[in-house]
């Protein structure tokens, strides 16, 4: 079992020395060439060189931006936030926004909130004269805040604004990403979710959906409302104790039969092994429980459910072989990857919501990498375990978007240039 993370209670973490810093805006070294982190910043730089502010606006409309807010003034409703302003040297009042991959590392008292260009046009206070995008970087742009300019922003959003996240794509930070350490391996374990959400897989300075967006993501999607909730869930994911135990019990029965009887396991023999094992386990551990069929309706129902999983897994694996996720005689040994892959992202989500310290995020990512290496032999095997876990969780043998999206991610992550699984060796020297 993975050793647990820290345990302080309360809604937010206790600010430590590493967390409290002065980096509230991006710091771009002036003594070396600027490398745009992603395609977004490359396009912004290109628009500046072409003196084409409309193209610049169109990129911002498609991606949205992040603006600084004091943590105590953060709010999920953009109209209720108190925007940070500053007086420029010429006396004009300015407010600042940044694209996602230009943001500095998270700060304990100042957070960044996501906002669309359309919403931005509506919430900038009347006293603000200038909007500065990516201030003090090579892709900065000053925009006068006038009624006419606000209308241009709205027009750009109506034409190019995305209705949701731009997902199903591989994004790798070319600058400002994690260095080649154990952390990089832990980050790579979350590559499926990064691909699905269109987020840079090697980003340690996590802001995600913006502070309120990350808080909402964890609350609505995971029931995490305070720091202790995050600690408990992160530890459960690291111990593969969220949604994989029944599936791995069934797979474990086949692993046992393979080790004792050979690689060709008869499905009926597998079901019999599952049925007998679960009944004997319950009888040995539950006072008064019977291992015999008919002795307990609850035990019979549970055993039937587990035996039903055998057929479901067999059918999924047949499809995986047809789609070349598995070799002709391959099978899945464990779906631990489903919890561990999500644990990699949960570490970052917890940081974005200020439930995790930087040290705790780093520790969790390191533990994810250790667990993945202990259970799998390659990125390909890890990926197929994740795919099966996701399908068992969401797909119910529909083979719809849940399956086709994760199949696309699997193929891209094993073949595309810049993929973490072609960049980070599965086995690393500690």
Coordinates of C-alpha atoms in Angstrom, one line a residue:
X1 CA 0.0 0.0 0.0
X2 CA 1.3 3.5 -0.9
X3 CA 2.2 5.6 2.2
X4 CA -0.5 8.3 2.7
X5 CA 0.0 12.0 1.9
X6 CA -0.3 14.6 4.7
X7 CA -3.4 15.1 6.7
X8 CA -4.1 18.7 7.8
X9 CA -7.7 19.6 7.7
X10 CA -9.4 22.8 6.5
X11 CA -10.5 24.1 3.1
X12 CA -7.1 25.2 1.9
X13 CA -3.5 24.1 2.5
X14 CA -1.2 25.6 5.1
X15 CA 1.1 27.8 3.1
X16 CA 4.6 26.6 3.2
X17 CA 7.9 28.3 2.3
X18 CA 8.0 26.8 -1.2
X19 CA 4.4 27.9 -1.9
X20 CA 4.7 31.5 -0.8
X21 CA 6.7 33.4 -3.5
X22 CA 6.7 36.6 -5.5
X23 CA 5.9 35.1 -8.9
X24 CA 2.5 36.6 -9.5
X25 CA 3.2 37.4 -13.2
X26 CA 5.2 35.5 -15.8
X27 CA 9.0 35.8 -15.6
X28 CA 10.6 35.6 -19.0
X29 CA 14.4 35.4 -19.1
X30 CA 15.7 38.3 -21.2
X31 CA 19.1 36.7 -21.7
X32 CA 17.9 33.8 -23.9
X33 CA 15.7 33.4 -27.0
X34 CA 12.0 33.2 -26.2
X35 CA 10.5 29.8 -27.1
X36 CA 6.6 30.0 -27.2
X37 CA 5.3 27.2 -24.9
X38 CA 2.6 26.0 -27.2
X39 CA 1.0 26.7 -30.6
X40 CA -1.2 29.3 -29.0
X41 CA 1.7 31.6 -28.1
X42 CA 3.4 30.9 -31.5
X43 CA 0.3 32.1 -33.2
X44 CA 0.2 35.2 -31.0
X45 CA 3.8 36.0 -31.8
X46 CA 3.1 35.6 -35.5
X47 CA 0.1 37.9 -35.4
X48 CA 2.3 40.6 -33.7
X49 CA 5.0 40.2 -36.3
X50 CA 2.4 40.6 -39.0
X51 CA 0.9 43.6 -37.2
X52 CA -2.5 41.8 -37.3
X53 CA -4.4 42.5 -34.1
X54 CA -7.6 40.9 -35.5
X55 CA -5.8 37.5 -35.9
X56 CA -4.4 38.0 -32.4
X57 CA -8.0 38.5 -31.1
X58 CA -9.2 35.5 -32.9
X59 CA -6.7 33.2 -31.2
X60 CA -7.7 34.7 -27.8
X61 CA -11.3 34.2 -28.7
X62 CA -10.7 30.5 -29.4
X63 CA -8.7 29.8 -26.3
X64 CA -10.0 32.2 -23.6
X65 CA -7.6 33.9 -21.1
X66 CA -6.9 34.0 -17.3
X67 CA -7.0 37.1 -15.2
X68 CA -5.5 37.5 -11.7
X69 CA -7.8 37.8 -8.7
X70 CA -7.1 37.9 -4.9
X71 CA -8.1 34.5 -3.5
X72 CA -10.6 36.1 -1.2
X73 CA -12.3 37.7 -4.2
X74 CA -12.4 34.7 -6.5
X75 CA -15.8 33.7 -7.8
X76 CA -17.2 31.2 -10.3
X77 CA -19.3 34.0 -11.8
X78 CA -17.0 36.3 -13.7
X79 CA -19.3 39.3 -13.1
X80 CA -18.8 39.0 -9.3
X81 CA -15.0 39.0 -9.4
X82 CA -12.9 42.0 -8.4
X83 CA -10.4 42.4 -11.3
X84 CA -6.9 43.5 -10.4
X85 CA -5.9 46.8 -12.0
X86 CA -2.8 48.9 -12.2
X87 CA -1.8 52.4 -13.2
X88 CA 0.6 52.6 -16.1
X89 CA 3.4 55.2 -16.4
X90 CA 1.2 57.4 -18.6
X91 CA -1.6 57.5 -16.0
X92 CA -4.0 55.1 -17.7
X93 CA -5.7 52.3 -15.8
X94 CA -4.9 48.8 -17.0
X95 CA -6.0 45.2 -16.3
X96 CA -4.1 42.1 -17.3
X97 CA -4.9 38.7 -18.8
X98 CA -2.7 35.8 -19.9
X99 CA -3.0 32.7 -22.0
X100 CA -2.9 29.4 -20.1
X101 CA 0.7 28.4 -20.8
X102 CA 2.1 31.8 -20.0
X103 CA 0.9 31.7 -16.4
X104 CA 3.3 31.6 -13.5
X105 CA 3.3 28.9 -10.9
X106 CA 0.4 28.9 -8.5
X107 CA 0.4 31.5 -5.7
X108 CA -1.3 31.0 -2.3
X109 CA -3.1 34.3 -2.1
X110 CA -3.5 35.4 -5.8
X111 CA -5.2 33.0 -8.2
X112 CA -6.0 33.1 -11.9
X113 CA -9.6 32.8 -13.1
X114 CA -10.5 31.7 -16.6
X115 CA -12.7 34.0 -18.7
X116 CA -13.9 33.9 -22.3
X117 CA -13.2 36.9 -24.5
X118 CA -16.9 37.6 -24.6
X119 CA -17.3 37.6 -20.9
X120 CA -14.2 39.7 -20.6
X121 CA -15.8 42.4 -22.8
X122 CA -18.6 42.5 -20.3
X123 CA -16.8 42.5 -16.9
X124 CA -13.9 44.9 -17.4
X125 CA -14.8 47.9 -15.2
X126 CA -15.6 51.2 -17.0
X127 CA -12.6 53.0 -15.4
X128 CA -10.1 50.6 -17.1
X129 CA -8.5 52.2 -20.2
X130 CA -6.2 49.4 -21.4
X131 CA -6.3 45.6 -21.5
X132 CA -2.8 44.0 -21.7
X133 CA -2.6 40.4 -22.9
X134 CA 0.5 38.5 -21.8
X135 CA 2.2 41.6 -20.3
X136 CA 6.0 41.7 -20.3
X137 CA 6.3 38.8 -22.7
X138 CA 7.3 38.7 -26.3
X139 CA 3.7 38.0 -27.2
X140 CA 2.1 40.9 -25.3
X141 CA -0.5 43.2 -26.9
X142 CA -2.1 46.4 -25.5
X143 CA -5.7 47.0 -26.4
X144 CA -7.6 50.2 -25.7
X145 CA -10.8 49.4 -23.8
X146 CA -13.6 51.3 -25.6
X147 CA -17.1 50.5 -26.5
X148 CA -16.1 49.8 -30.1
X149 CA -13.2 47.6 -29.0
X150 CA -15.5 45.6 -26.7
X151 CA -17.8 45.0 -29.7
X152 CA -14.8 43.7 -31.7
X153 CA -14.0 41.2 -28.9
X154 CA -17.6 40.0 -28.9
X155 CA -17.5 39.6 -32.7
X156 CA -14.3 37.6 -32.5
X157 CA -15.8 35.4 -29.9
X158 CA -19.0 34.8 -31.9
X159 CA -17.0 33.8 -34.9
X160 CA -14.1 31.8 -33.3
X161 CA -15.1 31.1 -29.6
X162 CA -15.2 27.5 -28.8
X163 CA -18.4 26.2 -27.1
X164 CA -16.3 24.0 -24.9
X165 CA -12.8 22.8 -24.3
X166 CA -10.6 22.0 -27.3
X167 CA -9.8 18.4 -26.5
X168 CA -8.6 15.2 -28.2
X169 CA -5.2 16.6 -29.0
X170 CA -1.6 16.2 -27.8
X171 CA -0.2 19.3 -26.3
X172 CA 3.5 19.5 -25.1
X173 CA 5.0 22.5 -23.6
X174 CA 8.2 23.4 -25.5
X175 CA 9.3 25.8 -22.7
X176 CA 8.3 26.1 -19.1
X177 CA 7.6 22.4 -18.8
X178 CA 8.8 19.9 -16.2
X179 CA 12.4 19.0 -16.2
X180 CA 13.5 15.3 -16.9
X181 CA 13.1 14.0 -13.4
X182 CA 10.9 11.4 -11.7
X183 CA 8.1 14.0 -11.8
X184 CA 8.1 13.8 -15.6
X185 CA 7.2 10.1 -15.4
X186 CA 4.4 10.8 -12.9
X187 CA 3.1 13.6 -15.3
X188 CA 3.3 11.2 -18.2
X189 CA 1.0 8.8 -16.4
X190 CA -1.8 11.3 -16.8
X191 CA -1.4 11.6 -20.5
X192 CA -4.7 10.1 -21.4
X193 CA -6.7 12.8 -19.5
X194 CA -4.4 15.5 -20.8
X195 CA -5.0 14.4 -24.4
X196 CA -8.8 14.2 -23.8
X197 CA -8.8 17.8 -22.3
X198 CA -6.3 19.3 -24.7
X199 CA -3.9 20.3 -21.9
X200 CA -0.2 20.3 -21.8
X201 CA 0.9 17.0 -20.2
X202 CA 4.2 18.3 -18.9
X203 CA 2.8 21.4 -17.1
X204 CA 3.6 21.6 -13.4
X205 CA 2.4 25.1 -13.0
X206 CA -1.2 24.0 -12.9
X207 CA -4.1 26.4 -13.3
X208 CA -6.4 24.1 -15.5
X209 CA -9.9 25.6 -15.7
X210 CA -8.9 28.5 -13.6
X211 CA -9.2 28.5 -9.8
X212 CA -13.0 28.5 -9.5
X213 CA -13.1 26.0 -12.4
X214 CA -10.8 23.6 -10.6
X215 CA -12.8 23.9 -7.4
X216 CA -16.0 23.2 -9.3
X217 CA -14.5 20.3 -11.2
X218 CA -13.5 18.6 -8.0
X219 CA -16.7 19.4 -6.2
X220 CA -19.1 18.3 -8.9
X221 CA -17.1 15.5 -10.5
X222 CA -15.5 14.0 -7.4
X223 CA -17.3 15.3 -4.3
X224 CA -14.2 17.1 -3.1
X225 CA -15.1 20.2 -1.2
X226 CA -12.2 20.8 1.2
X227 CA -8.6 19.9 1.5
X228 CA -9.1 16.8 3.6
X229 CA -11.5 15.4 0.9
X230 CA -8.7 15.8 -1.7
X231 CA -6.1 14.1 0.6
X232 CA -8.5 11.1 1.1
X233 CA -9.3 10.8 -2.6
X234 CA -5.7 11.2 -3.7
X235 CA -4.6 8.4 -1.3
X236 CA -7.4 6.2 -2.5
X237 CA -6.5 6.7 -6.1
X238 CA -2.8 6.0 -5.3
X239 CA -3.9 2.7 -3.6
X240 CA -6.2 1.8 -6.6
X241 CA -9.1 1.8 -4.2
X242 CA -11.6 4.0 -6.1
X243 CA -13.2 2.0 -8.9
X244 CA -10.9 -0.9 -9.8
X245 CA -11.1 -3.5 -7.0
X246 CA -13.9 -5.7 -8.5
X247 CA -12.4 -5.5 -12.0
X248 CA -8.9 -6.4 -10.7
X249 CA -10.4 -9.2 -8.6
X250 CA -11.8 -10.8 -11.7
X251 CA -8.6 -10.2 -13.7
X252 CA -6.6 -11.6 -10.8
X253 CA -8.5 -14.9 -11.0
X254 CA -7.4 -15.2 -14.6
X255 CA -3.8 -14.3 -13.8
X256 CA -3.8 -17.1 -11.2
X257 CA -5.1 -19.6 -13.7
X258 CA -2.5 -18.5 -16.3
X259 CA 0.2 -19.0 -13.8
X260 CA -1.0 -22.5 -12.8
X261 CA -2.6 -23.9 -15.9
X262 CA -1.1 -22.0 -18.8
X263 CA -2.0 -19.0 -21.0
X264 CA -5.1 -20.4 -22.7
X265 CA -7.8 -19.9 -20.0
X266 CA -11.2 -21.3 -20.8
X267 CA -13.9 -18.7 -20.1
X268 CA -16.1 -21.2 -18.1
X269 CA -13.1 -22.2 -16.0
X270 CA -12.4 -18.5 -15.3
X271 CA -16.0 -18.0 -14.2
X272 CA -15.9 -21.0 -11.9
X273 CA -12.6 -19.7 -10.4
X274 CA -14.2 -16.2 -9.8
X275 CA -17.4 -17.8 -8.3
X276 CA -15.6 -20.2 -5.9
X277 CA -13.0 -17.6 -4.8
X278 CA -15.4 -14.9 -3.9
X279 CA -17.7 -17.3 -2.1
X280 CA -14.8 -18.8 -0.1
X281 CA -13.5 -15.3 0.7
X282 CA -16.9 -14.1 2.0
X283 CA -17.5 -17.3 4.0
X284 CA -14.1 -16.9 5.6
X285 CA -14.4 -13.2 6.5
X286 CA -18.2 -12.6 7.1
X287 CA -19.6 -14.4 10.2
X288 CA -22.5 -16.6 9.4
X289 CA -22.1 -16.2 5.6
X290 CA -22.5 -19.3 3.4
X291 CA -20.3 -20.2 0.5
X292 CA -23.1 -22.4 -1.0
X293 CA -25.4 -21.0 -3.8
X294 CA -28.8 -20.3 -2.3
X295 CA -27.3 -19.6 1.1
X296 CA -27.5 -15.9 0.7
X297 CA -29.2 -13.9 -2.1
X298 CA -26.7 -11.0 -1.6
X299 CA -23.7 -13.3 -2.0
X300 CA -25.3 -15.0 -5.1
X301 CA -26.0 -11.6 -6.7
X302 CA -22.5 -10.4 -6.1
X303 CA -20.9 -13.6 -7.4
X304 CA -23.2 -13.4 -10.5
X305 CA -22.1 -9.8 -11.1
X306 CA -18.4 -10.7 -10.9
X307 CA -18.9 -13.7 -13.3
X308 CA -20.7 -11.4 -15.7
X309 CA -17.6 -9.2 -15.7
X310 CA -15.7 -12.1 -17.2
X311 CA -17.8 -12.1 -20.4
X312 CA -17.7 -8.3 -20.6
X313 CA -13.9 -8.3 -20.3
X314 CA -13.6 -11.0 -22.9
X315 CA -15.7 -9.0 -25.4
X316 CA -13.7 -5.8 -24.8
X317 CA -10.4 -7.7 -25.2
X318 CA -11.6 -9.2 -28.5
X319 CA -12.4 -5.6 -29.7
X320 CA -9.0 -4.4 -28.5
X321 CA -7.2 -7.2 -30.5
X322 CA -9.2 -6.2 -33.6
X323 CA -8.2 -2.6 -33.1
X324 CA -4.6 -3.6 -32.4
X325 CA -4.6 -2.3 -28.8
X326 CA -3.6 -5.8 -27.8
X327 CA -1.5 -8.4 -29.7
X328 CA -3.4 -11.5 -31.1
X329 CA -2.9 -13.5 -27.8
X330 CA -2.7 -10.5 -25.5
X331 CA -4.9 -9.8 -22.5
X332 CA -5.1 -7.2 -19.7
X333 CA -3.6 -8.2 -16.4
X334 CA -4.8 -5.2 -14.3
X335 CA -6.8 -2.0 -14.7
X336 CA -4.8 -0.2 -11.9
X337 CA -3.9 2.3 -14.7
X338 CA -7.5 3.7 -14.5
X339 CA -7.0 4.9 -10.9
X340 CA -3.3 5.7 -11.3
X341 CA -3.8 7.7 -14.5
X342 CA -6.5 9.7 -12.7
X343 CA -4.3 10.1 -9.6
X344 CA -1.7 11.9 -11.8
X345 CA -4.3 14.5 -12.8
X346 CA -5.8 14.6 -9.3
X347 CA -2.5 15.8 -8.0
X348 CA -2.6 18.7 -10.4
X349 CA -6.3 19.4 -9.9
X350 CA -5.7 19.5 -6.2
X351 CA -2.9 22.1 -6.7
X352 CA -5.1 24.2 -9.0
X353 CA -7.9 24.3 -6.3
X354 CA -5.3 25.1 -3.6
X355 CA -6.1 21.9 -1.7
X356 CA -2.5 20.6 -2.3
X357 CA 0.8 22.2 -1.6
X358 CA 3.5 22.1 -4.3
X359 CA 5.4 19.5 -2.2
X360 CA 2.3 17.3 -1.9
X361 CA 1.6 17.5 -5.7
X362 CA 5.3 16.5 -6.3
X363 CA 5.1 13.7 -3.8
X364 CA 1.8 12.4 -5.3
X365 CA 3.3 12.4 -8.9
X366 CA 6.4 10.6 -7.7
X367 CA 4.2 7.9 -6.0
X368 CA 2.1 7.5 -9.2
X369 CA 5.2 6.8 -11.2
X370 CA 6.4 4.3 -8.7
X371 CA 3.1 2.5 -8.6
X372 CA 2.8 2.4 -12.4
X373 CA 6.3 0.9 -12.8
X374 CA 5.6 -1.7 -10.2
X375 CA 2.4 -2.9 -12.0
X376 CA 3.2 -2.6 -15.7
X377 CA 6.1 -3.3 -18.0
X378 CA 5.5 -0.6 -20.7
X379 CA 3.5 2.5 -21.6
X380 CA 1.5 0.4 -24.1
X381 CA 0.5 -2.1 -21.4
X382 CA -0.3 0.8 -19.0
X383 CA -2.4 2.4 -21.7
X384 CA -4.5 -0.6 -22.4
X385 CA -5.2 -1.1 -18.7
X386 CA -6.4 2.5 -18.6
X387 CA -8.6 2.0 -21.7
X388 CA -10.3 -1.1 -20.2
X389 CA -10.8 0.7 -16.9
X390 CA -12.4 3.7 -18.7
X391 CA -14.6 1.4 -20.8
X392 CA -15.8 -0.6 -17.8
X393 CA -16.5 2.6 -15.9
X394 CA -18.4 4.5 -18.7
X395 CA -19.0 2.6 -21.9
X396 CA -21.1 -0.4 -21.0
X397 CA -20.2 -2.2 -24.2
X398 CA -21.6 0.6 -26.4
X399 CA -18.2 1.2 -28.1
X400 CA -19.3 4.8 -28.6
X401 CA -17.4 8.0 -28.1
X402 CA -16.1 6.8 -24.7
X403 CA -14.2 4.1 -26.5
X404 CA -13.3 5.8 -29.8
X405 CA -11.9 8.8 -27.9
X406 CA -9.7 6.8 -25.7
X407 CA -8.6 4.6 -28.7
X408 CA -7.6 7.8 -30.5
X409 CA -5.6 8.9 -27.5
X410 CA -3.9 5.5 -27.2
X411 CA -2.8 5.6 -30.8
X412 CA -1.6 9.2 -30.7
X413 CA 0.3 8.8 -27.4
X414 CA 2.2 5.8 -28.8
X415 CA 3.1 7.4 -32.1
X416 CA 2.9 11.2 -32.3
X417 CA 6.0 13.4 -32.1
X418 CA 6.2 15.0 -28.7
X419 CA 4.2 12.4 -26.9
X420 CA 5.3 11.7 -23.3
X421 CA 5.4 8.0 -24.0
X422 CA 8.0 8.6 -26.7
X423 CA 9.8 11.2 -24.6
X424 CA 9.9 9.6 -21.1
X425 CA 11.4 6.1 -20.7
X426 CA 9.0 3.8 -18.9
X427 CA 11.9 2.5 -16.8
X428 CA 13.9 5.3 -15.2
X429 CA 17.0 5.3 -13.0
X430 CA 16.1 6.5 -9.5

